[in-house]
Coordinates of C-alpha atoms (C1' of nucleotides) in Angstrom, one line a residue:
Chain A
M16 CA 95.2 97.5 42.0
A17 CA 97.2 98.4 45.0
Q18 CA 94.4 98.1 47.5
T19 CA 96.0 99.6 50.6
L20 CA 95.5 97.4 53.5
R21 CA 92.7 98.9 55.5
V22 CA 91.6 97.8 58.9
S23 CA 88.0 98.4 59.8
R24 CA 87.4 102.0 60.1
S25 CA 85.8 102.1 63.5
D26 CA 88.8 102.9 65.6
S27 CA 90.7 104.5 62.8
R28 CA 93.4 106.8 64.2
L29 CA 92.2 107.4 67.7
P30 CA 94.8 105.2 69.3
Q31 CA 97.5 107.0 67.4
I32 CA 96.2 110.3 68.6
L33 CA 96.2 109.1 72.2
D34 CA 99.7 107.8 71.9
E35 CA 101.1 111.0 70.6
A36 CA 99.2 113.1 73.0
A37 CA 100.5 111.0 75.9
R38 CA 104.0 111.3 74.6
L39 CA 103.8 115.1 74.3
F40 CA 102.0 115.7 77.6
R41 CA 104.7 113.7 79.3
E42 CA 107.5 115.4 77.5
K43 CA 106.4 119.0 77.7
G44 CA 103.5 119.0 80.2
Y45 CA 99.9 119.8 79.5
A46 CA 99.9 123.6 79.1
A47 CA 103.0 123.6 76.9
T48 CA 101.6 121.1 74.5
S49 CA 99.3 122.6 71.9
M50 CA 96.6 120.9 69.9
R51 CA 98.7 121.8 66.8
D52 CA 101.7 119.9 68.3
I53 CA 99.5 116.8 68.6
A54 CA 97.9 117.2 65.2
A55 CA 101.3 117.6 63.6
A56 CA 102.5 114.4 65.3
V57 CA 99.7 112.4 63.8
D58 CA 99.9 114.2 60.5
M59 CA 96.5 115.8 60.8
L60 CA 95.1 119.3 60.7
P61 CA 94.5 120.8 64.1
G62 CA 90.7 121.1 63.6
S63 CA 90.4 117.4 62.8
L64 CA 91.2 116.5 66.3
Y65 CA 87.9 117.9 67.3
Y66 CA 86.1 115.1 65.5
H67 CA 87.5 112.8 68.2
F68 CA 87.6 115.1 71.2
A69 CA 85.4 118.0 72.1
A70 CA 88.2 119.8 73.9
K71 CA 91.8 119.6 74.9
E72 CA 91.0 118.7 78.4
D73 CA 88.9 115.7 77.2
L74 CA 92.0 114.5 75.4
L75 CA 94.0 114.7 78.6
V76 CA 91.3 112.9 80.5
A77 CA 91.3 110.1 77.9
V78 CA 95.1 109.7 78.3
Y79 CA 94.7 109.8 82.1
E80 CA 92.1 107.1 82.0
E81 CA 94.3 104.9 79.9
G82 CA 97.2 105.5 82.2
V83 CA 95.3 104.5 85.3
R84 CA 93.9 101.5 83.5
L85 CA 97.3 100.3 82.3
I86 CA 99.0 100.7 85.7
S87 CA 96.2 99.3 87.7
E88 CA 96.1 96.3 85.4
K89 CA 99.8 95.6 85.8
V90 CA 99.8 96.0 89.5
R91 CA 96.7 93.8 90.0
A92 CA 98.2 91.1 88.0
A93 CA 101.4 91.2 89.9
I94 CA 99.6 91.1 93.3
S95 CA 97.6 88.1 92.3
R96 CA 100.8 86.1 91.8
H97 CA 101.6 86.1 95.5
E98 CA 100.0 85.3 98.8
E99 CA 102.3 86.6 101.5
P100 CA 101.6 90.3 102.3
W101 CA 105.2 91.5 102.0
Q102 CA 105.6 89.7 98.7
K103 CA 102.4 91.1 97.4
L104 CA 103.5 94.6 98.3
E105 CA 106.9 94.1 96.7
A106 CA 105.4 92.7 93.5
A107 CA 103.0 95.7 93.5
A108 CA 105.9 98.2 93.9
V109 CA 107.9 96.6 91.2
A110 CA 104.9 96.6 88.8
H111 CA 104.1 100.2 89.7
L112 CA 107.6 101.3 88.9
E113 CA 107.9 99.3 85.7
A114 CA 104.6 100.7 84.5
L115 CA 105.9 104.2 85.2
L116 CA 109.4 103.9 83.9
K117 CA 109.1 101.3 81.1
T118 CA 105.5 101.3 79.8
G119 CA 106.1 105.0 79.8
D120 CA 104.0 107.8 78.5
Y121 CA 100.5 107.0 79.6
A122 CA 101.3 106.1 83.2
L123 CA 103.8 109.0 83.5
V124 CA 101.2 111.5 82.5
V125 CA 99.1 110.5 85.4
I126 CA 101.8 111.4 88.0
R127 CA 103.3 114.3 86.0
V128 CA 100.2 116.3 85.1
L129 CA 98.6 117.7 88.2
P130 CA 94.8 118.0 88.4
Q131 CA 95.2 121.6 89.3
D132 CA 96.9 122.3 86.0
V133 CA 93.6 121.6 84.3
P134 CA 90.9 123.2 86.4
K135 CA 88.0 122.1 84.3
A136 CA 89.0 118.5 84.4
A137 CA 90.5 118.5 87.9
A138 CA 87.6 116.6 89.6
R139 CA 87.8 113.8 87.0
L140 CA 91.5 113.5 87.3
V141 CA 91.5 113.3 91.1
K142 CA 88.9 110.6 91.0
L143 CA 91.0 108.5 88.7
R144 CA 94.0 108.9 90.9
D145 CA 92.2 108.0 94.0
S146 CA 90.8 104.8 92.6
Y147 CA 94.4 103.7 92.2
D148 CA 95.6 104.8 95.6
R149 CA 93.1 102.6 97.3
L150 CA 94.9 99.6 95.8
F151 CA 98.0 100.3 97.8
A152 CA 96.2 101.2 100.9
E153 CA 94.8 97.7 101.0
L154 CA 98.1 96.2 100.5
V155 CA 99.7 98.1 103.4
A156 CA 96.7 97.3 105.6
A157 CA 97.4 93.7 105.2
L158 CA 101.0 93.9 106.3
P159 CA 102.0 92.3 109.6
L160 CA 103.4 95.4 111.2
P161 CA 104.0 96.3 114.9
P162 CA 100.8 97.8 116.3
E163 CA 102.3 101.2 116.8
T164 CA 103.3 101.6 113.2
D165 CA 101.7 104.4 111.2
R166 CA 100.4 102.7 108.2
Q167 CA 99.3 105.8 106.4
S168 CA 102.8 107.3 106.7
F169 CA 104.2 104.0 105.5
R170 CA 102.1 104.1 102.3
L171 CA 102.8 107.7 101.6
L172 CA 106.5 107.2 102.2
L173 CA 106.7 104.3 99.8
L174 CA 104.4 105.6 97.1
G175 CA 105.9 109.1 97.2
A176 CA 109.4 107.7 96.7
L177 CA 108.3 105.5 93.9
N178 CA 106.5 108.4 92.1
W179 CA 109.4 110.8 92.6
S180 CA 111.7 108.4 90.9
Q181 CA 110.6 109.7 87.5
H182 CA 112.8 112.7 88.2
W183 CA 116.1 111.0 88.6
F184 CA 115.8 107.5 87.1
R185 CA 118.0 106.6 84.2
E186 CA 118.1 103.0 82.9
S187 CA 121.5 101.4 83.3
G188 CA 123.1 98.1 83.9
R189 CA 122.6 97.9 87.6
N190 CA 119.7 100.3 87.7
S191 CA 116.3 98.9 86.8
P192 CA 112.8 99.7 88.0
R193 CA 112.7 96.3 89.6
S194 CA 116.0 96.7 91.5
I195 CA 115.0 100.2 92.8
A196 CA 111.6 99.0 94.0
R197 CA 113.3 96.2 95.8
S198 CA 115.9 98.4 97.4
F199 CA 113.2 100.7 98.7
L200 CA 111.2 97.9 100.2
R201 CA 114.2 96.3 101.8
L202 CA 114.9 99.6 103.6
L203 CA 111.3 99.6 104.9
R204 CA 111.1 95.9 105.6
E205 CA 114.2 95.2 107.5
E206 CA 112.9 96.3 110.8
Q207 CA 110.3 93.6 110.6
K208 CA 112.7 90.8 110.3
T209 CA 114.3 91.2 113.6
Chain B
M6 CA 132.3 162.9 98.1
A7 CA 130.9 159.9 99.7
Q8 CA 130.4 156.9 97.5
T9 CA 126.7 156.8 98.3
L10 CA 125.7 153.2 98.3
R11 CA 122.4 153.6 96.6
V12 CA 120.0 151.3 98.4
S13 CA 117.4 154.0 98.1
R14 CA 115.5 153.0 95.1
S15 CA 117.6 150.4 93.4
D16 CA 115.5 147.3 94.1
S17 CA 112.2 149.0 94.5
R18 CA 109.5 146.6 93.4
L19 CA 111.7 143.7 92.4
P20 CA 110.9 141.7 95.6
Q21 CA 107.2 142.1 94.9
I22 CA 107.6 140.9 91.4
L23 CA 109.5 137.8 92.6
D24 CA 106.9 137.2 95.3
E25 CA 104.0 137.2 92.9
A26 CA 105.9 135.3 90.2
A27 CA 106.7 132.6 92.8
R28 CA 103.1 132.4 93.9
L29 CA 101.7 132.1 90.3
F30 CA 104.4 129.7 89.1
R31 CA 103.5 127.5 92.1
E32 CA 99.8 127.8 91.6
K33 CA 99.5 127.3 87.9
G34 CA 102.9 126.1 86.7
Y35 CA 105.4 127.9 84.5
A36 CA 103.8 127.5 81.1
A37 CA 100.3 128.4 82.3
T38 CA 101.5 131.6 84.0
S39 CA 101.7 134.5 81.6
M40 CA 103.8 137.6 82.0
R41 CA 100.5 139.5 81.9
D42 CA 99.3 137.5 84.9
I43 CA 102.4 138.5 86.8
A44 CA 102.2 142.1 85.7
A45 CA 98.6 142.3 86.8
A46 CA 99.5 140.9 90.2
V47 CA 102.0 143.6 90.9
D48 CA 99.8 146.3 89.2
M49 CA 102.2 147.0 86.3
L50 CA 102.0 146.9 82.6
P51 CA 103.4 143.7 81.0
G52 CA 106.2 145.4 79.2
S53 CA 107.5 147.0 82.4
L54 CA 108.6 143.6 83.7
Y55 CA 111.2 143.6 81.0
Y56 CA 113.1 146.4 82.8
H57 CA 113.8 143.9 85.6
F58 CA 114.1 140.7 83.6
A59 CA 115.2 140.1 80.0
A60 CA 112.9 137.1 79.6
K61 CA 110.3 135.0 81.3
E62 CA 112.8 132.2 81.9
D63 CA 115.1 134.6 83.7
L64 CA 112.3 135.5 86.0
L65 CA 111.9 131.8 86.8
V66 CA 115.6 131.3 87.4
A67 CA 115.5 134.2 89.8
V68 CA 112.6 132.6 91.7
Y69 CA 114.4 129.2 91.6
E70 CA 117.6 130.8 93.0
E71 CA 115.7 132.3 95.9
G72 CA 113.9 129.1 96.5
V73 CA 117.1 127.1 96.8
R74 CA 118.7 129.7 98.9
L75 CA 115.8 129.8 101.4
I76 CA 115.6 126.1 101.8
S77 CA 119.3 125.5 102.0
E78 CA 119.6 128.2 104.6
K79 CA 116.8 126.6 106.7
V80 CA 118.2 123.1 106.4
R81 CA 121.8 124.2 107.2
A82 CA 120.7 126.0 110.3
A83 CA 118.7 123.0 111.5
I84 CA 121.6 120.7 110.9
S85 CA 124.0 122.8 112.8
R86 CA 122.0 122.5 116.0
H87 CA 122.7 118.8 116.4
E88 CA 125.7 116.5 116.6
E89 CA 124.4 113.0 116.3
P90 CA 124.0 111.9 112.6
W91 CA 120.4 110.6 113.0
Q92 CA 119.4 113.8 114.8
K93 CA 121.0 115.9 112.1
L94 CA 119.1 114.0 109.4
E95 CA 115.8 114.3 111.2
A96 CA 116.4 118.0 111.8
A97 CA 117.2 118.4 108.1
A98 CA 114.1 116.5 107.0
V99 CA 111.9 118.6 109.3
A100 CA 113.4 121.8 108.0
H101 CA 113.1 120.6 104.4
L102 CA 109.4 119.9 104.8
E103 CA 108.7 123.0 106.7
A104 CA 110.4 125.1 104.0
L105 CA 108.3 123.3 101.4
L106 CA 105.0 123.3 103.1
K107 CA 105.1 126.4 105.2
T108 CA 107.5 128.9 103.8
G109 CA 105.7 128.1 100.6
D110 CA 105.9 129.6 97.2
Y111 CA 109.6 129.9 96.4
A112 CA 110.7 126.5 97.7
L113 CA 107.7 124.8 96.1
V114 CA 108.5 126.2 92.7
V115 CA 111.9 124.5 92.9
I116 CA 110.3 121.0 93.2
R117 CA 107.2 121.7 91.1
V118 CA 108.6 123.3 88.0
L119 CA 110.7 120.8 86.1
P120 CA 113.9 121.9 84.3
Q121 CA 112.6 120.2 81.2
D122 CA 109.6 122.5 81.2
V123 CA 112.0 125.4 80.4
P124 CA 114.5 124.1 77.9
K125 CA 116.4 127.4 77.7
A126 CA 117.0 127.5 81.4
A127 CA 117.1 123.8 82.1
A128 CA 120.9 123.7 82.7
R129 CA 120.8 126.5 85.2
L130 CA 117.9 124.9 87.1
V131 CA 119.5 121.5 87.3
K132 CA 122.6 123.1 88.7
L133 CA 120.7 124.8 91.4
R134 CA 118.9 121.6 92.3
D135 CA 122.1 119.6 92.5
S136 CA 123.7 122.0 94.8
Y137 CA 121.0 121.3 97.3
D138 CA 120.9 117.5 96.8
R139 CA 124.5 117.3 97.9
L140 CA 123.5 118.5 101.3
F141 CA 121.5 115.5 102.0
A142 CA 124.0 113.1 100.4
E143 CA 126.5 114.2 103.1
L144 CA 124.0 113.6 105.9
V145 CA 123.2 110.1 104.7
A146 CA 126.9 109.3 104.3
A147 CA 127.4 110.1 107.9
L148 CA 124.8 107.7 109.2
P149 CA 125.9 104.6 111.2
L150 CA 124.2 102.1 108.9
P151 CA 124.9 98.4 108.4
P152 CA 127.6 98.0 105.7
E153 CA 125.3 96.4 103.2
T154 CA 122.9 99.3 103.3
D155 CA 122.4 101.1 100.0
R156 CA 122.8 104.7 101.0
Q157 CA 121.9 106.1 97.6
S158 CA 118.6 104.3 97.7
F159 CA 118.1 105.5 101.3
R160 CA 118.6 109.1 100.2
L161 CA 116.3 108.8 97.2
L162 CA 113.6 107.1 99.2
L163 CA 113.6 109.8 101.9
L164 CA 113.9 112.8 99.7
G165 CA 111.5 111.5 97.2
A166 CA 108.8 110.9 99.8
L167 CA 109.4 114.3 101.3
N168 CA 109.1 116.1 98.0
W169 CA 106.0 114.2 96.9
S170 CA 104.2 115.3 100.0
Q171 CA 103.3 118.5 98.3
H172 CA 100.7 116.5 96.5
W173 CA 98.7 115.3 99.4
F174 CA 99.7 117.4 102.4
R175 CA 96.9 119.4 104.2
E176 CA 97.6 121.2 107.4
S177 CA 95.6 119.9 110.3
G178 CA 95.6 119.4 114.0
R179 CA 97.7 116.2 114.0
N180 CA 99.3 116.7 110.7
S181 CA 102.2 119.0 110.5
P182 CA 105.3 119.1 108.3
R183 CA 107.3 118.3 111.5
S184 CA 105.2 115.3 112.4
I185 CA 105.3 113.9 108.9
A186 CA 109.1 114.2 108.6
R187 CA 109.4 112.4 111.9
S188 CA 107.1 109.6 110.9
F189 CA 109.0 109.0 107.8
L190 CA 112.3 108.9 109.6
R191 CA 111.0 106.6 112.3
L192 CA 110.0 104.1 109.6
L193 CA 113.5 104.3 108.2
R194 CA 115.4 104.3 111.4
E195 CA 113.7 101.7 113.5
E196 CA 115.8 98.9 112.0
Q197 CA 118.9 100.5 113.4
K198 CA 117.7 100.4 116.9
T199 CA 117.5 96.7 117.3
Chain C
dT11 C1' 75.7 101.7 42.1
dT12 C1' 74.0 104.6 45.1
dA13 C1' 73.1 106.3 49.7
dT14 C1' 75.2 107.1 54.2
dA15 C1' 77.9 108.3 57.7
dA16 C1' 82.6 108.5 59.4
dA17 C1' 86.8 111.1 59.1
dG18 C1' 89.5 114.7 57.7
dC19 C1' 90.5 119.1 55.1
dA20 C1' 90.8 124.2 54.5
dA21 C1' 90.3 128.3 56.4
dA22 C1' 89.3 131.3 59.6
dC23 C1' 87.5 133.2 64.4
dA24 C1' 88.8 136.0 68.4
dG25 C1' 91.9 136.0 71.8
dT26 C1' 96.4 135.5 74.1
dC27 C1' 101.4 134.9 74.1
dG28 C1' 106.3 136.9 74.9
dT29 C1' 108.5 140.8 73.7
dT30 C1' 110.1 145.5 71.7
dT31 C1' 110.0 150.3 71.1
dG32 C1' 109.6 155.1 72.0
dT33 C1' 108.1 158.1 75.4
dT34 C1' 106.9 159.8 79.9
dT35 C1' 107.0 160.0 84.9
dT36 C1' 109.6 160.0 89.1
dA37 C1' 113.2 160.3 92.4
dT38 C1' 117.9 161.4 93.3
dT39 C1' 122.3 164.0 92.4
dT40 C1' 124.7 168.1 91.3
Chain D
dA28 C1' 116.9 174.5 90.0
dA29 C1' 118.9 171.8 86.4
dA30 C1' 120.7 167.4 85.0
dT31 C1' 120.6 162.6 85.3
dA32 C1' 119.3 158.1 85.5
dA33 C1' 115.8 154.7 87.2
dA34 C1' 111.4 152.9 86.5
dA35 C1' 107.2 152.5 84.4
dC36 C1' 103.8 153.7 80.7
dA37 C1' 101.4 153.2 76.1
dA38 C1' 101.0 150.8 72.2
dA39 C1' 102.0 147.8 69.2
dC40 C1' 104.7 143.6 66.7
dG41 C1' 104.1 138.9 64.8
dA42 C1' 103.4 134.4 66.2
dC43 C1' 100.6 131.2 68.4
dT44 C1' 96.4 129.6 71.2
dG45 C1' 91.9 126.6 71.4
dT46 C1' 88.2 126.1 68.7
dT47 C1' 84.4 126.5 65.0
dT48 C1' 82.5 126.2 60.5
dG49 C1' 81.4 124.5 56.0
dC50 C1' 83.0 121.5 52.6
dT51 C1' 85.2 117.3 50.7
dT52 C1' 87.0 112.8 50.7
dT53 C1' 86.6 108.0 51.9
dA54 C1' 85.0 103.5 53.2
dT55 C1' 81.1 100.7 54.2
dA56 C1' 76.1 99.3 53.7
dA57 C1' 71.9 99.1 50.8

DNA sequence: TTATAAAGCAAACAGTCGTTTGTTTTATTT
DNA sequence: AAATAAAACAAACGACTGTTTGCTTTATAA
C-alpha cells in the first residue's frame, strides 16, 4: 500500500501557515490580507485556521515573534564573531540587512507592519520591537566616539537607513545587503579614523 | 457678458474631504480606511464622495499629489535661502523633516502608504515619489566630497533615516524636527571638516 | 481493534466593503 | 421668476470580511 510519508502529527501544518501568512502580510500588508487569502495559500478552508489561531491578530503576532527571533539570532551570532566595537557594529548591520532583504518575509513583516495598524495587538508588537532595538543601543554605546557625539542620533540614523532600504533595494551584481551595510557604516565611521 | 470665473462654489467641500482622507490614511493606513470612514468624517453619505472622486484610489492619489507638492515646495524654498552646498542640504533636511513631522498628514501619507498597497495606482504614486527624490540627488551631487565617496549611498542613508523618523519621533523640549535633522547631518558631515 | 484527540471540512453568521443608481436639494445664471 | 447645473441624499447592489458552529476525517495510543 502506498503509505504516504507522514511526519509526526504534532506540528502538522502550522509552519506552512506561518510561512504563507508572513509572505502575504509582507506583500500586501496586514489589513489587505484576508484570512481567506491565507487559507487558500495553504489549501485549507478559512475556518480551519481558527484551530491554530484564535484570531487574525494572533496570527500576526506569531509571525512577528518569529521575525524578531530570526533577526535577533542572526545579529547576535554575527556580533559574537568579533571583538572590536566597530567591527561588531558592522557585522550587526550586515546581519540585520541580510535578515531583512534575504531571509525575507518574517523579518520584513516586523518592520513593515506597524503596531498601530493592529490596535488590539499593538502593545505586544511594540514590546517585541523594543527587545530588538536594545541590541543595537548596546553596540553603539560601546563605540569609541568623541565625547560630544550624540549616540542616540547615531543609532537612529543607522537603523533608520537600514530599515528604509526595504523600499528601494533591488538585488544586483554590485548591490548586496552586505555592500550596502558597509557603505553606510563607512560614511559614519570615516570621521573617527582621522 | 463676462466670462465669470466660477470660484464661487466649484470646490466647495473638496478640501475638507482631502484633509480628512489624509488624516485617516495616515492614522490607519490605506486599506484599513473605508470610504464610509471618510464620509463620516466630513459628515456626508458614502456615495456622495463619488461625485468628487471616481474611486478610492483616486482619492489617495489626490492626497499623494498634495503631499508631494507641499513637501517639495517647503524644501525648495529652504534650499533657495542658501548658497553653500552643505548649508543647502542641511536646510533641505530640516525642511523635509518639518514637513513630515509638523505639517503632518499629507506629507506623511506619501512616505507611509506604499505604492504596492494600491496596485491600481502604484505607477502614479511611484512617479510622484521619484519626482521628489531627484531634488535630493541634486543636492548631494553638489557636495564637496572626497572623490571616493559613494554619493548614492550618502543620499539613501540620509533620506532613509529622515523618513524612518516617523516611527520614533515624539515632540519634546529638546527634540524637534530641526534638531534631529541637524544631528544627522553633523554625523555625516564631520568627516569633511578635518 | 477500539478509543481518543488532533486537524480539517462544510456551511453559515452578521457585518462591512467599494460602488452605482435615481432622486432631491441647493446655489447660481438667465 | 424660471432654467440650469452642482452637490448631496437615500437606498441598495453583490462581493467580501473575520469568525463560529457542528460534523467528519485521520492518525496515534490503548
